[in-house]
Short mmCIF file of C-alpha atoms in Angstrom, two decimals:
data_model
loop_
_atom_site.label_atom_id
_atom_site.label_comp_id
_atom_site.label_asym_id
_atom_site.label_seq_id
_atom_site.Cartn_x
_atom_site.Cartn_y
_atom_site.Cartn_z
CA UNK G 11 -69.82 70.25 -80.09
CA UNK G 12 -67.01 71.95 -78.45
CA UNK G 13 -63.74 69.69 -77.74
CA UNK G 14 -65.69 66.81 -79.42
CA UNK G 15 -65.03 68.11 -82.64
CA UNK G 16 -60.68 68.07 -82.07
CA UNK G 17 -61.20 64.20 -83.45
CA UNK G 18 -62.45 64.89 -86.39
CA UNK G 19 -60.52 68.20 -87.19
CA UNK G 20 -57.86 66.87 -89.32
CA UNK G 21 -60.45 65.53 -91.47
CA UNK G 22 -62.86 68.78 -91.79
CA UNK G 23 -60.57 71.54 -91.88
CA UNK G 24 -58.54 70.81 -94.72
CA UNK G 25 -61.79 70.31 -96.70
CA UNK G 26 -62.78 73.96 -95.30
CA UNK G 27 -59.61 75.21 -96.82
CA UNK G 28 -59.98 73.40 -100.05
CA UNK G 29 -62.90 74.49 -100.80
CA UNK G 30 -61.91 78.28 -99.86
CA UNK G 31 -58.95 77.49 -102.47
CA UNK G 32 -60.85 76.94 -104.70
CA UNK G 33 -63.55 80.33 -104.71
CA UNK G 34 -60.80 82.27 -104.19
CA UNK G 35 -58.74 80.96 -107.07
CA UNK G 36 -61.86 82.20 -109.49
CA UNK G 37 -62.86 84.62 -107.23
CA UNK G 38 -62.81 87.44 -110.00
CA UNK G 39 -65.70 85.22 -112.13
CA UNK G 40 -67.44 83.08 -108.80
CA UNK G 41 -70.76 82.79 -109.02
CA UNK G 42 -72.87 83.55 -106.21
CA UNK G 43 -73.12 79.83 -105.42
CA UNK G 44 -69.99 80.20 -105.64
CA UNK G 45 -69.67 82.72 -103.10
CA UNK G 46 -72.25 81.41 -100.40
CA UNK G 47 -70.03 78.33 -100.46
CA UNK G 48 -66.81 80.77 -99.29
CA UNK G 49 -69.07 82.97 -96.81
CA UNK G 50 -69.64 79.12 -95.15
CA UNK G 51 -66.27 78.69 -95.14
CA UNK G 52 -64.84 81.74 -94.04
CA UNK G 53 -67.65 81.14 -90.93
CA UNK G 54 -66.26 77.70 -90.19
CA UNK G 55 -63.17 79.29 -90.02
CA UNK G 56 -64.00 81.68 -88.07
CA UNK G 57 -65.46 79.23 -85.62
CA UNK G 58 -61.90 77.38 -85.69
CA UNK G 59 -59.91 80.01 -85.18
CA UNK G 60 -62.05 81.44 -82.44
CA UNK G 61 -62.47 78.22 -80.53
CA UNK G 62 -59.43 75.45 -81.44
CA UNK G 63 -56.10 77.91 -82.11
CA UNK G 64 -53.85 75.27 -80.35
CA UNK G 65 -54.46 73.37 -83.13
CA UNK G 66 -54.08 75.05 -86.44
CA UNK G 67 -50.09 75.88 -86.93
CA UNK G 68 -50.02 72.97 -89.52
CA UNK G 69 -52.44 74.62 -91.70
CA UNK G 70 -51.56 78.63 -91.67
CA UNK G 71 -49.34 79.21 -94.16
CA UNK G 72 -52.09 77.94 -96.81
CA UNK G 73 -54.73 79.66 -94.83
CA UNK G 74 -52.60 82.94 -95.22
CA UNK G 75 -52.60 82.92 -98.88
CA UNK G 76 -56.40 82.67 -98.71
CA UNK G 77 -56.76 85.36 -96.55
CA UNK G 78 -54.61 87.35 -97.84
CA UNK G 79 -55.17 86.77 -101.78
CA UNK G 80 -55.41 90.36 -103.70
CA UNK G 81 -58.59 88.92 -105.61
CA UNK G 82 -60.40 89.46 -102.50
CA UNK G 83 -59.80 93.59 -102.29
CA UNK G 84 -59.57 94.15 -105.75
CA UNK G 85 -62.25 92.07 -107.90
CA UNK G 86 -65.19 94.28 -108.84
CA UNK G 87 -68.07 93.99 -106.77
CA UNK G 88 -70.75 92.89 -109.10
CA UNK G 89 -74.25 93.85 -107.97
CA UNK G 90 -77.50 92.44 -106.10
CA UNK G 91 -76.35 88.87 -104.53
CA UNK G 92 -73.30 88.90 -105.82
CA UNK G 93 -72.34 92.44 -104.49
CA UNK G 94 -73.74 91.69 -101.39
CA UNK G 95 -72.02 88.21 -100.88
CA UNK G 96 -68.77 89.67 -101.65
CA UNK G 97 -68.83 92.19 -99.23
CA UNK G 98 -70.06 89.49 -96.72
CA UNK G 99 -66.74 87.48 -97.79
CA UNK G 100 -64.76 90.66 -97.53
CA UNK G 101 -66.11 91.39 -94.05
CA UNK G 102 -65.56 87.73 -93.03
CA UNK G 103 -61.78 87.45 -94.55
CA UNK G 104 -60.71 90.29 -92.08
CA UNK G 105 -62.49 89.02 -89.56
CA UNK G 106 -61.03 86.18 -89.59
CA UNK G 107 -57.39 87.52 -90.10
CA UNK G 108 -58.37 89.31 -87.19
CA UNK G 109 -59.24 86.17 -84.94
CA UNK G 110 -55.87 84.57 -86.12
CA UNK G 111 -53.70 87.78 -84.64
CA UNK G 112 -55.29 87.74 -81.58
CA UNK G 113 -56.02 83.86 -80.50
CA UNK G 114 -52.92 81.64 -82.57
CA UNK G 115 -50.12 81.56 -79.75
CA UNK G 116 -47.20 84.09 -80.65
CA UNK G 117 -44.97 81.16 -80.70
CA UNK G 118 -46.72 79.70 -83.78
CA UNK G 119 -48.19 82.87 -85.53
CA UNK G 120 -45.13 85.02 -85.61
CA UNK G 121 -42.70 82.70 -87.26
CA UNK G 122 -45.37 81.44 -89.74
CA UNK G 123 -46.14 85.19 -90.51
CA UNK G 124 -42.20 85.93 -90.79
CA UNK G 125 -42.05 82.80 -92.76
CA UNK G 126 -44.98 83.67 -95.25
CA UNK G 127 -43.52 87.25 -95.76
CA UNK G 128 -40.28 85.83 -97.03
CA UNK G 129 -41.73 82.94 -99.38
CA UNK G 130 -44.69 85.21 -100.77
CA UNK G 131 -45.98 88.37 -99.69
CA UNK G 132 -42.68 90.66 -99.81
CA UNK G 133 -42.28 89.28 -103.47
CA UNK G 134 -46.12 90.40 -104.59
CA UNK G 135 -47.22 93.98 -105.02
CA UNK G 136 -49.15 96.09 -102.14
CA UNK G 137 -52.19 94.54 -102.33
CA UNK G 138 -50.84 91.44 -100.46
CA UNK G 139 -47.87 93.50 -98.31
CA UNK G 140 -50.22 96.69 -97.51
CA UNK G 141 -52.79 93.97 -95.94
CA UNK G 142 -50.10 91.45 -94.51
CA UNK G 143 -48.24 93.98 -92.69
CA UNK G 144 -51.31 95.23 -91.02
CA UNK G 145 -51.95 91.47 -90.11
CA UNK G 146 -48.97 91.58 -88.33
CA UNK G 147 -49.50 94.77 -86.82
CA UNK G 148 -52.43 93.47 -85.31
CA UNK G 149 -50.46 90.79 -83.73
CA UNK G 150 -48.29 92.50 -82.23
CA UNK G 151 -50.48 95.01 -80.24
CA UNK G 152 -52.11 91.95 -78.59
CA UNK G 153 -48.80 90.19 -77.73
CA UNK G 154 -48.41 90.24 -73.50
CA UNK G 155 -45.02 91.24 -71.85
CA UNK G 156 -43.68 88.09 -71.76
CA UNK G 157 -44.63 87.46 -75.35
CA UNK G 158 -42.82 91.00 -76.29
CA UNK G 159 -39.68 90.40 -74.52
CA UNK G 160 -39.60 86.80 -76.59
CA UNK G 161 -40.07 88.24 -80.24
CA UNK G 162 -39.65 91.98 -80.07
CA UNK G 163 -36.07 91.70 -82.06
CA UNK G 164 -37.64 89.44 -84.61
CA UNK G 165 -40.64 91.60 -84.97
CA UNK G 166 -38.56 95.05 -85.34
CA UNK G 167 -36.07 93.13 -88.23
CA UNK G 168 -39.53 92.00 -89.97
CA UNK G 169 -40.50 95.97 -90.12
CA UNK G 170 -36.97 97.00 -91.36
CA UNK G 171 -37.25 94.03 -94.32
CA UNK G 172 -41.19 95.85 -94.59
CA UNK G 173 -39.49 99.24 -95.18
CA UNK G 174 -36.97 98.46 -97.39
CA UNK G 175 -39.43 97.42 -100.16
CA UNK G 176 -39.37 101.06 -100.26
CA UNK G 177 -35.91 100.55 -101.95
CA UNK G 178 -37.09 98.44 -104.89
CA UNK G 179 -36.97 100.82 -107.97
CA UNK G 180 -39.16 98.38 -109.99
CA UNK G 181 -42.03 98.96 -107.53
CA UNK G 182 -44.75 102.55 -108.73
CA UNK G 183 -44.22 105.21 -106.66
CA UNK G 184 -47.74 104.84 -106.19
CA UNK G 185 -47.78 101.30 -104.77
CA UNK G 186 -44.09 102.54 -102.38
CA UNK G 187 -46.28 105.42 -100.94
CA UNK G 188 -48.73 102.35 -99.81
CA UNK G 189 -46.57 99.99 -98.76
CA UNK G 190 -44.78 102.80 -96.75
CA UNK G 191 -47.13 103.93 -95.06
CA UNK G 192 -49.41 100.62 -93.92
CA UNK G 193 -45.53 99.47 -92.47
CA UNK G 194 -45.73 102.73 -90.68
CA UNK G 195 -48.94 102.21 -88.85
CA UNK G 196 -47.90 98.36 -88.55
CA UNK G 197 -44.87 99.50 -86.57
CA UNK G 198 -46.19 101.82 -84.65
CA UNK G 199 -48.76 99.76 -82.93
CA UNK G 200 -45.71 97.39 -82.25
CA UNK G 201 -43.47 100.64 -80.72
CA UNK G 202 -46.35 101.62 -78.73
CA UNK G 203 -45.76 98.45 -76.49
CA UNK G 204 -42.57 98.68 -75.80
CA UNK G 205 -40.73 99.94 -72.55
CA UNK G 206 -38.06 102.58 -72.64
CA UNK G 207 -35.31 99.77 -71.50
CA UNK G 208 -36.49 98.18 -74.72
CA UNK G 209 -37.55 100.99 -76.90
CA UNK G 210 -34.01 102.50 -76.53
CA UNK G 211 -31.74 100.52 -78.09
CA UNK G 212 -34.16 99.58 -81.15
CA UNK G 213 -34.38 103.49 -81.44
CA UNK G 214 -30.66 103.58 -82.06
CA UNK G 215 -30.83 100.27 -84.06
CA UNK G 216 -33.21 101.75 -86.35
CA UNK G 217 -31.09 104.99 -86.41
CA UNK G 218 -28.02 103.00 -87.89
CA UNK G 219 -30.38 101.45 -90.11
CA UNK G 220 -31.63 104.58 -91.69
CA UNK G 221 -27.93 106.14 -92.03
CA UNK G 222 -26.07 103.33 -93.41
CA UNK G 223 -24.61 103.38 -96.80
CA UNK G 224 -27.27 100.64 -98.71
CA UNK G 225 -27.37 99.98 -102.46
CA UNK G 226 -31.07 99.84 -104.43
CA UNK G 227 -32.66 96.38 -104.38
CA UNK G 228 -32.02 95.67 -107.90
CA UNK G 229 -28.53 95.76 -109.90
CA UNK G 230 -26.62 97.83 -111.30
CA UNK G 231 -26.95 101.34 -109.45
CA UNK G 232 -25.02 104.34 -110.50
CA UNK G 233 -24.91 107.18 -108.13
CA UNK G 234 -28.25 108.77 -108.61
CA UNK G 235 -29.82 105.07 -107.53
CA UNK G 236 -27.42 105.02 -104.24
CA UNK G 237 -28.70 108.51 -103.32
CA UNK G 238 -32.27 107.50 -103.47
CA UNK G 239 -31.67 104.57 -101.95
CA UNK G 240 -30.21 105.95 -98.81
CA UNK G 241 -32.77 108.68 -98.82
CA UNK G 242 -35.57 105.93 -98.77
CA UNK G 243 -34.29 105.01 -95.66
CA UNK G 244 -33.69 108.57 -93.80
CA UNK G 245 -37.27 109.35 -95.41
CA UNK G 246 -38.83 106.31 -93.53
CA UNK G 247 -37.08 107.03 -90.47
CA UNK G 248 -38.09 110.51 -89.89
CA UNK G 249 -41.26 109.99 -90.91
CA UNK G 250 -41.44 107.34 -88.09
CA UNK G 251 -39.92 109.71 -85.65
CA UNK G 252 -42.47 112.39 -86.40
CA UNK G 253 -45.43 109.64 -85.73
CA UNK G 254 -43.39 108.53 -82.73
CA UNK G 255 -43.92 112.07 -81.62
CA UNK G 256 -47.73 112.06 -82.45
CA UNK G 257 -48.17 109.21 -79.66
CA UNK G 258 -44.86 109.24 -77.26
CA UNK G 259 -44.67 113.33 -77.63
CA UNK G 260 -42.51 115.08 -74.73
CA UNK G 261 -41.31 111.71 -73.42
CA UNK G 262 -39.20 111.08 -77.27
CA UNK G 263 -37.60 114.75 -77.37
CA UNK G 264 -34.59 113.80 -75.66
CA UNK G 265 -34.20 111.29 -78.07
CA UNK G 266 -33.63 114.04 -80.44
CA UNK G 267 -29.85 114.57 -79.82
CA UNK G 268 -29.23 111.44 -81.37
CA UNK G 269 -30.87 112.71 -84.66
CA UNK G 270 -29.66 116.29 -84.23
CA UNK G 271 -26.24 115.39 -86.30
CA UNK G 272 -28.39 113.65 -88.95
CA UNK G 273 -31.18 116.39 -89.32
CA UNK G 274 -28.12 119.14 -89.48
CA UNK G 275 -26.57 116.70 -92.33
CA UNK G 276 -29.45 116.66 -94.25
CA UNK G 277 -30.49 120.05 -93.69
CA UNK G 278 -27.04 121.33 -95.38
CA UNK G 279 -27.51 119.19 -98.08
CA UNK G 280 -30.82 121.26 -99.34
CA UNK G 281 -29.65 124.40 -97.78
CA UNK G 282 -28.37 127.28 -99.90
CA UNK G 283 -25.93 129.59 -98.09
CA UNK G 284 -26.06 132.64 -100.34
CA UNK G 285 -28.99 134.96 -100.78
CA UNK G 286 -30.55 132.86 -103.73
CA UNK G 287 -29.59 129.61 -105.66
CA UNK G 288 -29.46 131.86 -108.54
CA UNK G 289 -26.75 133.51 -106.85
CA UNK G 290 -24.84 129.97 -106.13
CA UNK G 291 -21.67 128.94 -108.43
CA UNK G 292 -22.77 126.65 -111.18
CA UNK G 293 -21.60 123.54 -109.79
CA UNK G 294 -23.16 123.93 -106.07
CA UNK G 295 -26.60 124.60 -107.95
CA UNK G 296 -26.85 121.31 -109.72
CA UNK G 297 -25.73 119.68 -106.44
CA UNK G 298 -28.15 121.44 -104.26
CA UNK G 299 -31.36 119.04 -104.56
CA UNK G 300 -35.29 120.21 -104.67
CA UNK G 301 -36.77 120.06 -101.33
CA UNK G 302 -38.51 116.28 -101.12
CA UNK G 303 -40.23 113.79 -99.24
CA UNK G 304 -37.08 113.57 -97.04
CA UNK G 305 -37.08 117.39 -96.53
CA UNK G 306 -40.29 117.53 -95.41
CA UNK G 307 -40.40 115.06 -92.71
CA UNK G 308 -36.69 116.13 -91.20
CA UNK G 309 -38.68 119.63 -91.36
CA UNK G 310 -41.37 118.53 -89.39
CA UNK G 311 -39.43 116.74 -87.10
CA UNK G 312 -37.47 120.02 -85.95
CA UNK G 313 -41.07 121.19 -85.41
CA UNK G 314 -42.51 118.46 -83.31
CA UNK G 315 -39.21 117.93 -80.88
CA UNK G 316 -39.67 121.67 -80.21
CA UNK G 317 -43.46 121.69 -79.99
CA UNK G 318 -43.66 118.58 -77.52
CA UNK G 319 -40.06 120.23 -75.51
CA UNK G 320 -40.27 120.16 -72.12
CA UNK G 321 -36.84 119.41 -71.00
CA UNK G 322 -35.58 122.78 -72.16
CA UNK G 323 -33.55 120.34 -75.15
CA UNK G 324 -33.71 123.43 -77.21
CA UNK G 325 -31.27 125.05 -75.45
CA UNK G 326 -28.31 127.30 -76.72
CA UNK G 327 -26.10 124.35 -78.14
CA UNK G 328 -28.73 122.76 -79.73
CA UNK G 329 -30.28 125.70 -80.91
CA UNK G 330 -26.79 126.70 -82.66
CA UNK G 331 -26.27 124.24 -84.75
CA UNK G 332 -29.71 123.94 -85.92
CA UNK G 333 -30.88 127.52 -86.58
CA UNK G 334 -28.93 128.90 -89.99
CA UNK G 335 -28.89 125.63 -91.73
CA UNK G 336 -33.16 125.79 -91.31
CA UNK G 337 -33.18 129.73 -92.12
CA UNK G 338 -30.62 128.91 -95.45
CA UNK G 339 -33.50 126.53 -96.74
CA UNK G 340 -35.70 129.51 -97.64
CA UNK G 341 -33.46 130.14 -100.61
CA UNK G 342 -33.81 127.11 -102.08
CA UNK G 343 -36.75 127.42 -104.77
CA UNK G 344 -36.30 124.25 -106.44
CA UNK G 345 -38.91 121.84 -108.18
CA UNK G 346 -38.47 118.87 -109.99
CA UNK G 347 -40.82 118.43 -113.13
CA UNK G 348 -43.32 121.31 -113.20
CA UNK G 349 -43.39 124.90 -114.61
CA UNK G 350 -42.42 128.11 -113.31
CA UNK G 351 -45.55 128.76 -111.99
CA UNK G 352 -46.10 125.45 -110.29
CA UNK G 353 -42.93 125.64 -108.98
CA UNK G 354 -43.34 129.00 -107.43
CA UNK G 355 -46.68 128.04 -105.81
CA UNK G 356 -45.10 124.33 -104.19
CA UNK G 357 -42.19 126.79 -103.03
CA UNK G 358 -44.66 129.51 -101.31
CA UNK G 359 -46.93 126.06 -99.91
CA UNK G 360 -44.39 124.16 -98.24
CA UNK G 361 -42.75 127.87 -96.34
CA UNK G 362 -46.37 128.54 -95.21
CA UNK G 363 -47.06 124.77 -94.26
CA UNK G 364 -43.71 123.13 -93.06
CA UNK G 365 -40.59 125.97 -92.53
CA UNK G 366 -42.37 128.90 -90.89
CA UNK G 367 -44.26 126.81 -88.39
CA UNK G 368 -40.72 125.07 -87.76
CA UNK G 369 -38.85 127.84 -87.44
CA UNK G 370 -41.78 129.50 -85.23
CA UNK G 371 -41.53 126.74 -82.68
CA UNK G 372 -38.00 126.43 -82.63
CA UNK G 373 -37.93 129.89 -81.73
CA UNK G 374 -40.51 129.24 -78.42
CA UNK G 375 -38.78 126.33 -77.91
CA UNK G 376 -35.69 128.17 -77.18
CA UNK G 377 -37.56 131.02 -75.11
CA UNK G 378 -34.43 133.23 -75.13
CA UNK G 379 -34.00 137.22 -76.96
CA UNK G 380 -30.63 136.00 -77.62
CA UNK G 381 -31.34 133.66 -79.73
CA UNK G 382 -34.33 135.14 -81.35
CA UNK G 383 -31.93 137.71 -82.08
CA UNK G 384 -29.41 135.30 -84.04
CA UNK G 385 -32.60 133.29 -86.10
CA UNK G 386 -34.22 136.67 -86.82
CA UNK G 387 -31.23 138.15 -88.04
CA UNK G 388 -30.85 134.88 -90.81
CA UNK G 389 -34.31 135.56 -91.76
CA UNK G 390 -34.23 138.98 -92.48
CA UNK G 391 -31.07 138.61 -94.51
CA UNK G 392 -33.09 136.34 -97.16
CA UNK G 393 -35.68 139.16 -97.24
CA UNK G 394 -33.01 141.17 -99.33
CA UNK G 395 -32.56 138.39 -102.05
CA UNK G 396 -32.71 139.06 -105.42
CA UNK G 397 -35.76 136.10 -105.88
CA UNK G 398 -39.06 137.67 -104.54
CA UNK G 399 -40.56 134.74 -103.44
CA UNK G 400 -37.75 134.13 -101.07
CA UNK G 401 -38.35 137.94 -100.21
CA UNK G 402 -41.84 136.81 -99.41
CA UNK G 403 -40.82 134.11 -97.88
CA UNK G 404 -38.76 135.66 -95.16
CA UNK G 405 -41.46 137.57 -94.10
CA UNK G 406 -43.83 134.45 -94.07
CA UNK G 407 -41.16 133.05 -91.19
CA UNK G 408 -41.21 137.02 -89.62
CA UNK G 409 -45.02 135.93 -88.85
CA UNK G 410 -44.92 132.86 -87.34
CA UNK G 411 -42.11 134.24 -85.00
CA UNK G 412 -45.09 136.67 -84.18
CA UNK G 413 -47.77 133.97 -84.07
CA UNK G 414 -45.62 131.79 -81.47
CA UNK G 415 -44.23 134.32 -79.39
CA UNK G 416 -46.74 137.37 -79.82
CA UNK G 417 -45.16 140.39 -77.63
CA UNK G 418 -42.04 138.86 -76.24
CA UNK G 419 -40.58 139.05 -80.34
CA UNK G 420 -41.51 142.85 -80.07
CA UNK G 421 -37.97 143.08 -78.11
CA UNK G 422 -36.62 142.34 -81.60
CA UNK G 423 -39.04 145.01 -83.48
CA UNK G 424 -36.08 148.05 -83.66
CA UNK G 425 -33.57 145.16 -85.32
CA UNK G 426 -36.75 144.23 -88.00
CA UNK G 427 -37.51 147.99 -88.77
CA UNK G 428 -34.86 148.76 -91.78
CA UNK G 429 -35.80 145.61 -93.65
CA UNK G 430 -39.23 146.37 -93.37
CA UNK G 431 -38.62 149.92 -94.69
CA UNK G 432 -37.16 148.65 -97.67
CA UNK G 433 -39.54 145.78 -98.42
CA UNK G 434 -42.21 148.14 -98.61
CA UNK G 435 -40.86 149.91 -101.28
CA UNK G 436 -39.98 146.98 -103.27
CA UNK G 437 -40.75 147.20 -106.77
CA UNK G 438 -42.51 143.78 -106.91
CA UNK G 439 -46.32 143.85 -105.51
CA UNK G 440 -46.56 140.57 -104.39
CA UNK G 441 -43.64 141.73 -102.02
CA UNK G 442 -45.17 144.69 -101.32
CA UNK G 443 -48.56 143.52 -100.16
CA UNK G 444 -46.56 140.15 -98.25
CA UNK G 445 -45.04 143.57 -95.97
CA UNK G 446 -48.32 145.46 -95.46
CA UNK G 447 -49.52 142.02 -94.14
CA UNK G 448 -46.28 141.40 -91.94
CA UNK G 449 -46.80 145.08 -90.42
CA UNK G 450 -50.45 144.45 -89.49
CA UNK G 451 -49.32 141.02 -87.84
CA UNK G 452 -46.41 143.40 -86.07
CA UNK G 453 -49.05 145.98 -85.18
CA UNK G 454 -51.40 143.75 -83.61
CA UNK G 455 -49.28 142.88 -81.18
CA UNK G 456 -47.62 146.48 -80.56
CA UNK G 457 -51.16 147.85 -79.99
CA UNK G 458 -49.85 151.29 -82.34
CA UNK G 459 -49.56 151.86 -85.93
CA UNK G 460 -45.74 151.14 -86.88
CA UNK G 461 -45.92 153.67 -89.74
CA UNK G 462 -43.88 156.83 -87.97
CA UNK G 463 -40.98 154.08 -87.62
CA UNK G 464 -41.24 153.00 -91.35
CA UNK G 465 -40.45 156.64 -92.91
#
């Protein structure tokens, strides 16, 4: 029927939506009568939506809590018909969800989405925000350059209001992790669109964001509350900035010196200047926090500006203020919640998975003996603590200074002898066997046994 059918529109499509209403306000107990009748539906949407979009702002806010109802991705599936027409209606709901982001104009979609999120979905748990936020992902990765320049400032404040559910202390952990990380791949499909004259100045926007002073979203908050809630915020950032780097890679490392104050912040914060936090006064121990969420992603954002460097950004400044506050993390052995032995293995994990490789590429970043010299040298200090994991730990760094830079670290080899002479006599084996390793590692590269060196 094509533009014939516009007539008769206002008539037939709020009978298509009442009737969608009303499966998908039982949709937990509908029948499969019940749920052929929303399958037709959703089609007939579909159709709509694919082939009249001028003509449907009046009717998308109601549409959107159809779509986006949490009955739909969370009712069991049944079995025979019924399992089969629910994952039919499943299907069809993101299809059509789908259909709206790319073919309703920007100009109606966006502020009915921004609208919806304020009225409904940011009040509702994650199975309504995790899908709605991907919803408007999807639209914008389709908006056109005019379209961006028009509702690119709306669109970033949307994903800041998205992030700071993160903040709501009445929310599971569970459901936060969720949230977080469907507004993170939301965003970035946005970020990906944008232009560097544009992409600047939200980068610095959304750096102000992430180090303001902000309360929790619920009242009262004593200082434990304000803590977390700022470190929701530097969490979300960095972990954007280390996905940023994933997809924008040597063209975001200059970006970095506007972080590099932050990262150094936060780095001191969980940093532990003596040889152990046994060794700390009493005071600075119950200060000093276990490594978290936020530790890991400034981490691994020290590793990815260095792995994706091209601009020589690591260079002797830079490299200054950043190298003892990484190498003072290794003494910090903290863990919330679990035992001794749990503790120790998290500890041994997250050096092997997130500091060493850090500290390994910061090191080739910086491609200079001089300063190999001064990030070796705070190593190999922690290798004389009085904790042997940290003992272990050191040498766990020594490695991936190998693994990066292979024969060019051999320059620091007569510096790296002593403490490797006395952490092979250490009275603890796992130490012990942690050194044997290390001097393999060392020998492989050297191309002769180290052993008339280590007497």
């Amino acid at each position: 029927l094509g533009s014939r059918l516009i007539p008769s529109l206002p008539q037939y499509l709020p009978q298509v939506l009442k009737h969608l209403h009303g499966v998908v306000g039982r949709y937990a107990e509908a029948s499969a009568d019940d749920l052929t009748l929303m399958v037709a539906a959703l089609s007939a949407m579909l159709a709509i939506v694919e082939n009249m979009s001028a003509f449907l702002a009046p009717t998308l806010a109601p549409l959107f809590s159809c779509l986006l109802n949490p009955a739909i991705r969370s009712a069991p599936k049944g079995d025979g018909d019924v399992a089969a027409l629910r994952e039919q209606a499943s299907s069809l709901t993101d299809d059509v969800l789908a259909a709206v982001a790319k073919c309703i104009p920007p100009r109606q979609l966006l502020p009915a989405q921004f609208a919806f999120y304020q009225k409904e979905a940011s009040r509702q748990g994650a199975a309504v925000i995790v899908p709605f936020v991907a919803f408007v992902g999807r639209t914008a990765s389709s908006l056109q350059r005019n379209q961006l320049l028009q509702f690119y400032k709306p669109l970033f404040k949307f994903f800041l209001a998205a992030f700071d559910i993160a903040r709501n202390p009445l929310l599971p952990l569970s459901e936060v992790e969720v949230i977080e990380q469907a507004t993170l791949d939301a965003f970035m499909r946005f970020v990906v669109k944008l232009n560097e004259n544009l992409f600047k100045p939200l980068f610095l926007s959304f750096l102000e964001w992430a180090t303001a002073d902000v309360a929790p979203l619920s009242e009262p908050a004593d200082e434990a509350q304000l803590q977390s809630a700022t470190e929701t915020r530097l969490r979300v950032f960095y972990r954007a900035l280390n996905s940023l780097f994933d997809k924008l890679k040597s063209i975001l490392t200059p970006y970095y010196a506007h972080v590099l104050d932050t990262t150094v912040e936060v780095l001191n914060r969980f940093g532990v200047a003596r040889a152990s936090i046994e060794l700390q006064e009493e005071a600075d121990r119950k200060v000093i926090p276990a490594p978290s969420a936020l530790w890991h992603a400034v981490v691994e954002s020290i590793y990815q500006s260095a792995l994706h460097d091209t601009t020589d950004f690591w260079k002797e400044d830079t490299f200054k203020r950043v190298f003892r506050p990484l190498a003072n993390q290794l003494p910090n052995t903290k863990a919330v919640g679990v035992s001794a032995e749990q503790a120790h293995a998290l500890y041994t994990e997250r050096v092997r998975k997130c500091l060493a490789p850090a500290a390994g590429q910061l090191a080739a970043a910086a491609g200079n003996d001089a300063l190999w010299k001064m990030i070796n040298q705070e190593v190999m200090l922690k290798s004389r603590s009085d904790v042997p994991a940290v003992r272990v730990a050191s040498l766990i760094v020594l490695q991936a200074f190998y693994e990066k830079l292979g024969e060019e670290f051999l320059i620091l080899l007569p510096e790296t002898i002593p403490y490797l002479a006395e952490l092979l006599e250490d009275d603890n084996g796992l130490v012990e066997r942690a050194t044997q390793e290390t001097v393999k590692v060392i020998e492989s590269h050297l191309g002769e046994s180290l052993q008339s060196y280590l007497r």
